[in-house]
């Protein structure tokens, strides 16, 4: 594959291969020397037009763990502040013999645009509300590590679905791997067009969570909201917060997930995020081997 923009063109088998490689990479990271020469000679450029902690640093570490050279571009300190376009920025960086661009941008479709501007490989690290495929892969990896397989799992995803690229990517990926997804939000934050094979929508939190193997809370993306989506944050908290009361409706050993960053005590009860059933930090940890696997498959291919 030339790119990972979303999961279009990625078969179930190829996605399973990436998850298998992620397991191998995870084992590498458990060794005293956490480094392999797999990407020696390759240059990877992080191009981030939006802030990030987890995704940017885990891609950077993933590339370094495989001995690649890494460039990091942040828009605030770049010549885009002088008016340089996205296309000119990518063409300029490509001349430095970049083999792979990792792109985060606030505009939906920006990673597709970058893919048109370059012959290098492109990974979407989150574009607007459209897609965040490596987050969904690390979520799938986390579920697979805990349950052995995604086949037959029921996953509730609760929160600001409208603005969530994580929800869209998980709704695309998890059913491909055999899980069922229930998206839950107030009607204003629940786009009907997301209903699909293996994906159901509900505004009822109890219905979403009942019998779920995992409950993933989504951040309320207040920075992307105009007024009018919610009557008040207090009402949202009272009706949709994922908390210990909510989890009583899920399976006994249901996992608590959140892609981060969290608004503690808003979309998720702070204590629940730290509960022993929470895999929120495990999701972060799994980000590195999963991103190593993605880079490996794009740049080297599976041997
Ligand atoms: N989950 C996620 O994308 O987090 P960052 O914005 O910190 O990368």
JSON list of C-alpha atoms in Angstrom, two decimals, residues 82-268:
[
{"chain": "A", "resi": 82, "resn": "UNK", "atom": "CA", "xyz": [4.41, 33.40, 6.04]},
{"chain": "A", "resi": 83, "resn": "UNK", "atom": "CA", "xyz": [1.69, 32.11, 3.72]},
{"chain": "A", "resi": 84, "resn": "UNK", "atom": "CA", "xyz": [3.30, 28.99, 2.20]},
{"chain": "A", "resi": 85, "resn": "UNK", "atom": "CA", "xyz": [0.63, 26.55, 1.02]},
{"chain": "A", "resi": 86, "resn": "UNK", "atom": "CA", "xyz": [0.24, 22.89, 2.04]},
{"chain": "A", "resi": 87, "resn": "UNK", "atom": "CA", "xyz": [1.22, 21.79, -1.49]},
{"chain": "A", "resi": 88, "resn": "UNK", "atom": "CA", "xyz": [4.37, 23.93, -1.54]},
{"chain": "A", "resi": 89, "resn": "UNK", "atom": "CA", "xyz": [5.26, 22.74, 1.97]},
{"chain": "A", "resi": 90, "resn": "UNK", "atom": "CA", "xyz": [5.02, 19.07, 0.97]},
{"chain": "A", "resi": 91, "resn": "UNK", "atom": "CA", "xyz": [6.89, 19.64, -2.33]},
{"chain": "A", "resi": 92, "resn": "UNK", "atom": "CA", "xyz": [9.65, 21.41, -0.39]},
{"chain": "A", "resi": 93, "resn": "UNK", "atom": "CA", "xyz": [9.96, 18.64, 2.18]},
{"chain": "A", "resi": 94, "resn": "UNK", "atom": "CA", "xyz": [9.87, 15.97, -0.53]},
{"chain": "A", "resi": 95, "resn": "UNK", "atom": "CA", "xyz": [13.07, 17.46, -1.99]},
{"chain": "A", "resi": 96, "resn": "UNK", "atom": "CA", "xyz": [14.78, 16.48, 1.28]},
{"chain": "A", "resi": 97, "resn": "UNK", "atom": "CA", "xyz": [14.12, 12.85, 0.18]},
{"chain": "A", "resi": 98, "resn": "UNK", "atom": "CA", "xyz": [11.39, 12.09, 2.65]},
{"chain": "A", "resi": 99, "resn": "UNK", "atom": "CA", "xyz": [10.08, 8.52, 2.24]},
{"chain": "A", "resi": 100, "resn": "UNK", "atom": "CA", "xyz": [6.94, 8.88, 4.33]},
{"chain": "A", "resi": 101, "resn": "UNK", "atom": "CA", "xyz": [4.81, 11.78, 5.54]},
{"chain": "A", "resi": 102, "resn": "UNK", "atom": "CA", "xyz": [2.77, 11.44, 8.73]},
{"chain": "A", "resi": 103, "resn": "UNK", "atom": "CA", "xyz": [0.07, 14.10, 8.47]},
{"chain": "A", "resi": 104, "resn": "UNK", "atom": "CA", "xyz": [-2.20, 15.68, 11.05]},
{"chain": "A", "resi": 105, "resn": "UNK", "atom": "CA", "xyz": [-4.43, 18.53, 9.95]},
{"chain": "A", "resi": 106, "resn": "UNK", "atom": "CA", "xyz": [-7.60, 20.21, 11.13]},
{"chain": "A", "resi": 107, "resn": "UNK", "atom": "CA", "xyz": [-9.20, 19.96, 7.68]},
{"chain": "A", "resi": 108, "resn": "UNK", "atom": "CA", "xyz": [-11.04, 16.76, 6.73]},
{"chain": "A", "resi": 109, "resn": "UNK", "atom": "CA", "xyz": [-9.38, 15.42, 3.57]},
{"chain": "A", "resi": 110, "resn": "UNK", "atom": "CA", "xyz": [-5.98, 17.10, 4.13]},
{"chain": "A", "resi": 111, "resn": "UNK", "atom": "CA", "xyz": [-4.14, 13.75, 4.20]},
{"chain": "A", "resi": 112, "resn": "UNK", "atom": "CA", "xyz": [-5.75, 12.84, 0.84]},
{"chain": "A", "resi": 113, "resn": "UNK", "atom": "CA", "xyz": [-4.49, 16.15, -0.56]},
{"chain": "A", "resi": 114, "resn": "UNK", "atom": "CA", "xyz": [-0.96, 15.46, 0.69]},
{"chain": "A", "resi": 115, "resn": "UNK", "atom": "CA", "xyz": [-1.14, 12.03, -0.93]},
{"chain": "A", "resi": 116, "resn": "UNK", "atom": "CA", "xyz": [-1.86, 13.73, -4.28]},
{"chain": "A", "resi": 117, "resn": "UNK", "atom": "CA", "xyz": [1.06, 16.15, -3.83]},
{"chain": "A", "resi": 118, "resn": "UNK", "atom": "CA", "xyz": [3.75, 13.50, -3.20]},
{"chain": "A", "resi": 119, "resn": "UNK", "atom": "CA", "xyz": [5.16, 10.20, -4.42]},
{"chain": "A", "resi": 120, "resn": "UNK", "atom": "CA", "xyz": [6.20, 9.40, -0.83]},
{"chain": "A", "resi": 121, "resn": "UNK", "atom": "CA", "xyz": [4.06, 7.20, 1.42]},
{"chain": "A", "resi": 122, "resn": "UNK", "atom": "CA", "xyz": [1.44, 9.01, 3.49]},
{"chain": "A", "resi": 123, "resn": "UNK", "atom": "CA", "xyz": [-0.11, 8.12, 6.84]},
{"chain": "A", "resi": 124, "resn": "UNK", "atom": "CA", "xyz": [-3.11, 10.03, 8.12]},
{"chain": "A", "resi": 125, "resn": "UNK", "atom": "CA", "xyz": [-2.48, 10.96, 11.76]},
{"chain": "A", "resi": 126, "resn": "UNK", "atom": "CA", "xyz": [-5.93, 12.56, 12.06]},
{"chain": "A", "resi": 127, "resn": "UNK", "atom": "CA", "xyz": [-7.67, 14.89, 9.60]},
{"chain": "A", "resi": 128, "resn": "UNK", "atom": "CA", "xyz": [-10.52, 17.03, 10.89]},
{"chain": "A", "resi": 129, "resn": "UNK", "atom": "CA", "xyz": [-13.44, 14.84, 11.81]},
{"chain": "A", "resi": 130, "resn": "UNK", "atom": "CA", "xyz": [-12.81, 12.36, 8.96]},
{"chain": "A", "resi": 131, "resn": "UNK", "atom": "CA", "xyz": [-10.34, 9.65, 10.02]},
{"chain": "A", "resi": 132, "resn": "UNK", "atom": "CA", "xyz": [-7.66, 8.63, 12.51]},
{"chain": "A", "resi": 133, "resn": "UNK", "atom": "CA", "xyz": [-6.78, 5.15, 11.31]},
{"chain": "A", "resi": 134, "resn": "UNK", "atom": "CA", "xyz": [-3.78, 4.44, 13.54]},
{"chain": "A", "resi": 135, "resn": "UNK", "atom": "CA", "xyz": [-5.85, 5.30, 16.63]},
{"chain": "A", "resi": 136, "resn": "UNK", "atom": "CA", "xyz": [-8.45, 2.74, 15.53]},
{"chain": "A", "resi": 137, "resn": "UNK", "atom": "CA", "xyz": [-5.69, 0.18, 14.88]},
{"chain": "A", "resi": 138, "resn": "UNK", "atom": "CA", "xyz": [-4.25, 0.66, 18.35]},
{"chain": "A", "resi": 139, "resn": "UNK", "atom": "CA", "xyz": [-7.75, 0.38, 19.81]},
{"chain": "A", "resi": 140, "resn": "UNK", "atom": "CA", "xyz": [-8.27, -2.87, 17.89]},
{"chain": "A", "resi": 141, "resn": "UNK", "atom": "CA", "xyz": [-4.85, -4.13, 19.01]},
{"chain": "A", "resi": 142, "resn": "UNK", "atom": "CA", "xyz": [-5.71, -3.34, 22.64]},
{"chain": "A", "resi": 143, "resn": "UNK", "atom": "CA", "xyz": [-9.01, -5.25, 22.34]},
{"chain": "A", "resi": 144, "resn": "UNK", "atom": "CA", "xyz": [-7.29, -8.16, 20.60]},
{"chain": "A", "resi": 145, "resn": "UNK", "atom": "CA", "xyz": [-4.62, -8.36, 23.31]},
{"chain": "A", "resi": 146, "resn": "UNK", "atom": "CA", "xyz": [-7.32, -8.49, 26.00]},
{"chain": "A", "resi": 147, "resn": "UNK", "atom": "CA", "xyz": [-9.91, -10.72, 24.32]},
{"chain": "A", "resi": 148, "resn": "UNK", "atom": "CA", "xyz": [-7.78, -12.78, 21.89]},
{"chain": "A", "resi": 149, "resn": "UNK", "atom": "CA", "xyz": [-9.98, -11.82, 18.94]},
{"chain": "A", "resi": 150, "resn": "UNK", "atom": "CA", "xyz": [-12.44, -9.11, 17.94]},
{"chain": "A", "resi": 151, "resn": "UNK", "atom": "CA", "xyz": [-14.90, -11.62, 16.52]},
{"chain": "A", "resi": 152, "resn": "UNK", "atom": "CA", "xyz": [-18.29, -11.18, 18.22]},
{"chain": "A", "resi": 153, "resn": "UNK", "atom": "CA", "xyz": [-17.22, -8.31, 20.51]},
{"chain": "A", "resi": 154, "resn": "UNK", "atom": "CA", "xyz": [-19.73, -5.55, 21.21]},
{"chain": "A", "resi": 155, "resn": "UNK", "atom": "CA", "xyz": [-18.14, -2.14, 21.60]},
{"chain": "A", "resi": 156, "resn": "UNK", "atom": "CA", "xyz": [-20.02, 0.96, 22.82]},
{"chain": "A", "resi": 157, "resn": "UNK", "atom": "CA", "xyz": [-18.54, 4.30, 21.71]},
{"chain": "A", "resi": 158, "resn": "UNK", "atom": "CA", "xyz": [-20.08, 7.17, 23.64]},
{"chain": "A", "resi": 159, "resn": "UNK", "atom": "CA", "xyz": [-19.72, 10.92, 23.29]},
{"chain": "A", "resi": 160, "resn": "UNK", "atom": "CA", "xyz": [-19.11, 13.56, 20.67]},
{"chain": "A", "resi": 161, "resn": "UNK", "atom": "CA", "xyz": [-19.47, 11.25, 17.67]},
{"chain": "A", "resi": 162, "resn": "UNK", "atom": "CA", "xyz": [-20.18, 14.15, 15.30]},
{"chain": "A", "resi": 163, "resn": "UNK", "atom": "CA", "xyz": [-16.71, 15.67, 15.63]},
{"chain": "A", "resi": 164, "resn": "UNK", "atom": "CA", "xyz": [-14.83, 12.41, 16.21]},
{"chain": "A", "resi": 165, "resn": "UNK", "atom": "CA", "xyz": [-12.43, 10.99, 13.62]},
{"chain": "A", "resi": 166, "resn": "UNK", "atom": "CA", "xyz": [-11.73, 8.24, 16.18]},
{"chain": "A", "resi": 167, "resn": "UNK", "atom": "CA", "xyz": [-15.38, 7.16, 16.15]},
{"chain": "A", "resi": 168, "resn": "UNK", "atom": "CA", "xyz": [-15.45, 7.15, 12.33]},
{"chain": "A", "resi": 169, "resn": "UNK", "atom": "CA", "xyz": [-12.24, 5.12, 12.03]},
{"chain": "A", "resi": 170, "resn": "UNK", "atom": "CA", "xyz": [-13.34, 2.64, 14.68]},
{"chain": "A", "resi": 171, "resn": "UNK", "atom": "CA", "xyz": [-16.75, 2.32, 13.01]},
{"chain": "A", "resi": 172, "resn": "UNK", "atom": "CA", "xyz": [-14.90, 1.49, 9.79]},
{"chain": "A", "resi": 173, "resn": "UNK", "atom": "CA", "xyz": [-12.29, -0.86, 11.27]},
{"chain": "A", "resi": 174, "resn": "UNK", "atom": "CA", "xyz": [-13.86, -2.84, 14.11]},
{"chain": "A", "resi": 175, "resn": "UNK", "atom": "CA", "xyz": [-16.72, -4.38, 12.03]},
{"chain": "A", "resi": 176, "resn": "UNK", "atom": "CA", "xyz": [-14.14, -5.42, 9.39]},
{"chain": "A", "resi": 177, "resn": "UNK", "atom": "CA", "xyz": [-12.47, -7.42, 12.17]},
{"chain": "A", "resi": 178, "resn": "UNK", "atom": "CA", "xyz": [-15.73, -9.01, 13.35]},
{"chain": "A", "resi": 179, "resn": "UNK", "atom": "CA", "xyz": [-16.86, -6.67, 16.15]},
{"chain": "A", "resi": 180, "resn": "UNK", "atom": "CA", "xyz": [-20.16, -4.81, 16.45]},
{"chain": "A", "resi": 181, "resn": "UNK", "atom": "CA", "xyz": [-20.09, -1.08, 17.21]},
{"chain": "A", "resi": 182, "resn": "UNK", "atom": "CA", "xyz": [-22.80, 0.92, 18.99]},
{"chain": "A", "resi": 183, "resn": "UNK", "atom": "CA", "xyz": [-22.38, 4.69, 18.65]},
{"chain": "A", "resi": 184, "resn": "UNK", "atom": "CA", "xyz": [-24.14, 6.74, 21.31]},
{"chain": "A", "resi": 185, "resn": "UNK", "atom": "CA", "xyz": [-24.58, 10.50, 21.66]},
{"chain": "A", "resi": 186, "resn": "UNK", "atom": "CA", "xyz": [-27.25, 13.16, 21.97]},
{"chain": "A", "resi": 187, "resn": "UNK", "atom": "CA", "xyz": [-29.12, 13.44, 18.65]},
{"chain": "A", "resi": 188, "resn": "UNK", "atom": "CA", "xyz": [-27.26, 16.65, 17.75]},
{"chain": "A", "resi": 189, "resn": "UNK", "atom": "CA", "xyz": [-23.91, 14.85, 17.98]},
{"chain": "A", "resi": 190, "resn": "UNK", "atom": "CA", "xyz": [-24.97, 11.61, 16.24]},
{"chain": "A", "resi": 191, "resn": "UNK", "atom": "CA", "xyz": [-24.85, 11.83, 12.41]},
{"chain": "A", "resi": 192, "resn": "UNK", "atom": "CA", "xyz": [-27.35, 9.32, 10.99]},
{"chain": "A", "resi": 193, "resn": "UNK", "atom": "CA", "xyz": [-25.12, 8.57, 7.99]},
{"chain": "A", "resi": 194, "resn": "UNK", "atom": "CA", "xyz": [-22.73, 6.63, 10.22]},
{"chain": "A", "resi": 195, "resn": "UNK", "atom": "CA", "xyz": [-25.22, 3.74, 10.47]},
{"chain": "A", "resi": 196, "resn": "UNK", "atom": "CA", "xyz": [-23.78, 0.81, 8.50]},
{"chain": "A", "resi": 197, "resn": "UNK", "atom": "CA", "xyz": [-23.24, -2.95, 8.55]},
{"chain": "A", "resi": 198, "resn": "UNK", "atom": "CA", "xyz": [-22.03, -3.73, 12.07]},
{"chain": "A", "resi": 199, "resn": "UNK", "atom": "CA", "xyz": [-22.64, -0.15, 13.27]},
{"chain": "A", "resi": 200, "resn": "UNK", "atom": "CA", "xyz": [-25.81, 0.90, 15.12]},
{"chain": "A", "resi": 201, "resn": "UNK", "atom": "CA", "xyz": [-26.74, 4.30, 16.53]},
{"chain": "A", "resi": 202, "resn": "UNK", "atom": "CA", "xyz": [-28.60, 5.16, 19.69]},
{"chain": "A", "resi": 203, "resn": "UNK", "atom": "CA", "xyz": [-29.23, 8.19, 21.86]},
{"chain": "A", "resi": 204, "resn": "UNK", "atom": "CA", "xyz": [-29.85, 5.91, 24.86]},
{"chain": "A", "resi": 205, "resn": "UNK", "atom": "CA", "xyz": [-26.72, 5.34, 26.95]},
{"chain": "A", "resi": 206, "resn": "UNK", "atom": "CA", "xyz": [-28.08, 2.30, 28.80]},
{"chain": "A", "resi": 207, "resn": "UNK", "atom": "CA", "xyz": [-29.03, 0.65, 25.52]},
{"chain": "A", "resi": 208, "resn": "UNK", "atom": "CA", "xyz": [-25.56, 1.37, 24.06]},
{"chain": "A", "resi": 209, "resn": "UNK", "atom": "CA", "xyz": [-23.66, -0.03, 27.00]},
{"chain": "A", "resi": 210, "resn": "UNK", "atom": "CA", "xyz": [-25.86, -3.05, 27.83]},
{"chain": "A", "resi": 211, "resn": "UNK", "atom": "CA", "xyz": [-23.81, -6.23, 27.39]},
{"chain": "A", "resi": 212, "resn": "UNK", "atom": "CA", "xyz": [-20.81, -4.36, 25.92]},
{"chain": "A", "resi": 213, "resn": "UNK", "atom": "CA", "xyz": [-17.33, -5.90, 26.13]},
{"chain": "A", "resi": 214, "resn": "UNK", "atom": "CA", "xyz": [-15.80, -2.42, 26.12]},
{"chain": "A", "resi": 215, "resn": "UNK", "atom": "CA", "xyz": [-17.05, 1.12, 26.56]},
{"chain": "A", "resi": 216, "resn": "UNK", "atom": "CA", "xyz": [-15.08, 3.88, 24.86]},
{"chain": "A", "resi": 217, "resn": "UNK", "atom": "CA", "xyz": [-15.76, 7.45, 25.93]},
{"chain": "A", "resi": 218, "resn": "UNK", "atom": "CA", "xyz": [-15.04, 10.21, 23.42]},
{"chain": "A", "resi": 219, "resn": "UNK", "atom": "CA", "xyz": [-13.84, 13.70, 24.26]},
{"chain": "A", "resi": 220, "resn": "UNK", "atom": "CA", "xyz": [-16.37, 16.50, 23.89]},
{"chain": "A", "resi": 221, "resn": "UNK", "atom": "CA", "xyz": [-14.53, 18.55, 21.26]},
{"chain": "A", "resi": 222, "resn": "UNK", "atom": "CA", "xyz": [-15.62, 21.91, 22.57]},
{"chain": "A", "resi": 223, "resn": "UNK", "atom": "CA", "xyz": [-13.08, 23.69, 20.32]},
{"chain": "A", "resi": 224, "resn": "UNK", "atom": "CA", "xyz": [-14.91, 22.36, 17.21]},
{"chain": "A", "resi": 225, "resn": "UNK", "atom": "CA", "xyz": [-18.41, 23.17, 18.47]},
{"chain": "A", "resi": 226, "resn": "UNK", "atom": "CA", "xyz": [-20.48, 26.22, 17.76]},
{"chain": "A", "resi": 227, "resn": "UNK", "atom": "CA", "xyz": [-23.25, 26.88, 20.21]},
{"chain": "A", "resi": 228, "resn": "UNK", "atom": "CA", "xyz": [-26.41, 24.83, 19.82]},
{"chain": "A", "resi": 229, "resn": "UNK", "atom": "CA", "xyz": [-25.21, 21.22, 20.05]},
{"chain": "A", "resi": 230, "resn": "UNK", "atom": "CA", "xyz": [-25.80, 20.85, 23.80]},
{"chain": "A", "resi": 231, "resn": "UNK", "atom": "CA", "xyz": [-28.22, 22.57, 26.19]},
{"chain": "A", "resi": 232, "resn": "UNK", "atom": "CA", "xyz": [-25.43, 22.64, 28.80]},
{"chain": "A", "resi": 233, "resn": "UNK", "atom": "CA", "xyz": [-22.38, 20.68, 29.88]},
{"chain": "A", "resi": 234, "resn": "UNK", "atom": "CA", "xyz": [-24.17, 19.83, 33.15]},
{"chain": "A", "resi": 235, "resn": "UNK", "atom": "CA", "xyz": [-27.02, 18.15, 31.23]},
{"chain": "A", "resi": 236, "resn": "UNK", "atom": "CA", "xyz": [-24.53, 16.32, 29.02]},
{"chain": "A", "resi": 237, "resn": "UNK", "atom": "CA", "xyz": [-22.68, 15.08, 32.10]},
{"chain": "A", "resi": 238, "resn": "UNK", "atom": "CA", "xyz": [-25.91, 13.95, 33.77]},
{"chain": "A", "resi": 239, "resn": "UNK", "atom": "CA", "xyz": [-27.14, 11.99, 30.72]},
{"chain": "A", "resi": 240, "resn": "UNK", "atom": "CA", "xyz": [-24.06, 10.78, 28.82]},
{"chain": "A", "resi": 241, "resn": "UNK", "atom": "CA", "xyz": [-21.07, 10.69, 31.17]},
{"chain": "A", "resi": 242, "resn": "UNK", "atom": "CA", "xyz": [-19.41, 7.25, 31.25]},
{"chain": "A", "resi": 243, "resn": "UNK", "atom": "CA", "xyz": [-19.15, 6.51, 34.98]},
{"chain": "A", "resi": 244, "resn": "UNK", "atom": "CA", "xyz": [-19.35, 3.63, 37.45]},
{"chain": "A", "resi": 245, "resn": "UNK", "atom": "CA", "xyz": [-23.17, 3.68, 37.21]},
{"chain": "A", "resi": 246, "resn": "UNK", "atom": "CA", "xyz": [-23.00, 3.36, 33.42]},
{"chain": "A", "resi": 247, "resn": "UNK", "atom": "CA", "xyz": [-20.56, 0.45, 33.63]},
{"chain": "A", "resi": 248, "resn": "UNK", "atom": "CA", "xyz": [-23.05, -1.62, 35.68]},
{"chain": "A", "resi": 249, "resn": "UNK", "atom": "CA", "xyz": [-24.96, -2.20, 32.41]},
{"chain": "A", "resi": 250, "resn": "UNK", "atom": "CA", "xyz": [-21.89, -3.50, 30.58]},
{"chain": "A", "resi": 251, "resn": "UNK", "atom": "CA", "xyz": [-20.39, -6.99, 30.92]},
{"chain": "A", "resi": 252, "resn": "UNK", "atom": "CA", "xyz": [-18.77, -7.69, 34.26]},
{"chain": "A", "resi": 253, "resn": "UNK", "atom": "CA", "xyz": [-15.23, -7.45, 32.92]},
{"chain": "A", "resi": 254, "resn": "UNK", "atom": "CA", "xyz": [-15.92, -4.76, 30.34]},
{"chain": "A", "resi": 255, "resn": "UNK", "atom": "CA", "xyz": [-12.95, -2.56, 29.46]},
{"chain": "A", "resi": 256, "resn": "UNK", "atom": "CA", "xyz": [-12.99, 1.20, 29.85]},
{"chain": "A", "resi": 257, "resn": "UNK", "atom": "CA", "xyz": [-11.38, 3.01, 26.92]},
{"chain": "A", "resi": 258, "resn": "UNK", "atom": "CA", "xyz": [-10.72, 6.59, 25.84]},
{"chain": "A", "resi": 259, "resn": "UNK", "atom": "CA", "xyz": [-8.49, 7.74, 22.96]},
{"chain": "A", "resi": 260, "resn": "UNK", "atom": "CA", "xyz": [-7.32, 10.79, 24.94]},
{"chain": "A", "resi": 261, "resn": "UNK", "atom": "CA", "xyz": [-6.94, 13.57, 25.69]},
{"chain": "A", "resi": 262, "resn": "UNK", "atom": "CA", "xyz": [-9.68, 13.37, 28.33]},
{"chain": "A", "resi": 263, "resn": "UNK", "atom": "CA", "xyz": [-11.92, 15.98, 29.90]},
{"chain": "A", "resi": 264, "resn": "UNK", "atom": "CA", "xyz": [-11.92, 14.25, 33.28]},
{"chain": "A", "resi": 265, "resn": "UNK", "atom": "CA", "xyz": [-15.28, 14.35, 35.05]},
{"chain": "A", "resi": 266, "resn": "UNK", "atom": "CA", "xyz": [-17.03, 15.55, 31.89]},
{"chain": "A", "resi": 267, "resn": "UNK", "atom": "CA", "xyz": [-17.36, 12.73, 29.30]},
{"chain": "A", "resi": 268, "resn": "UNK", "atom": "CA", "xyz": [-15.73, 10.24, 31.71]}
]
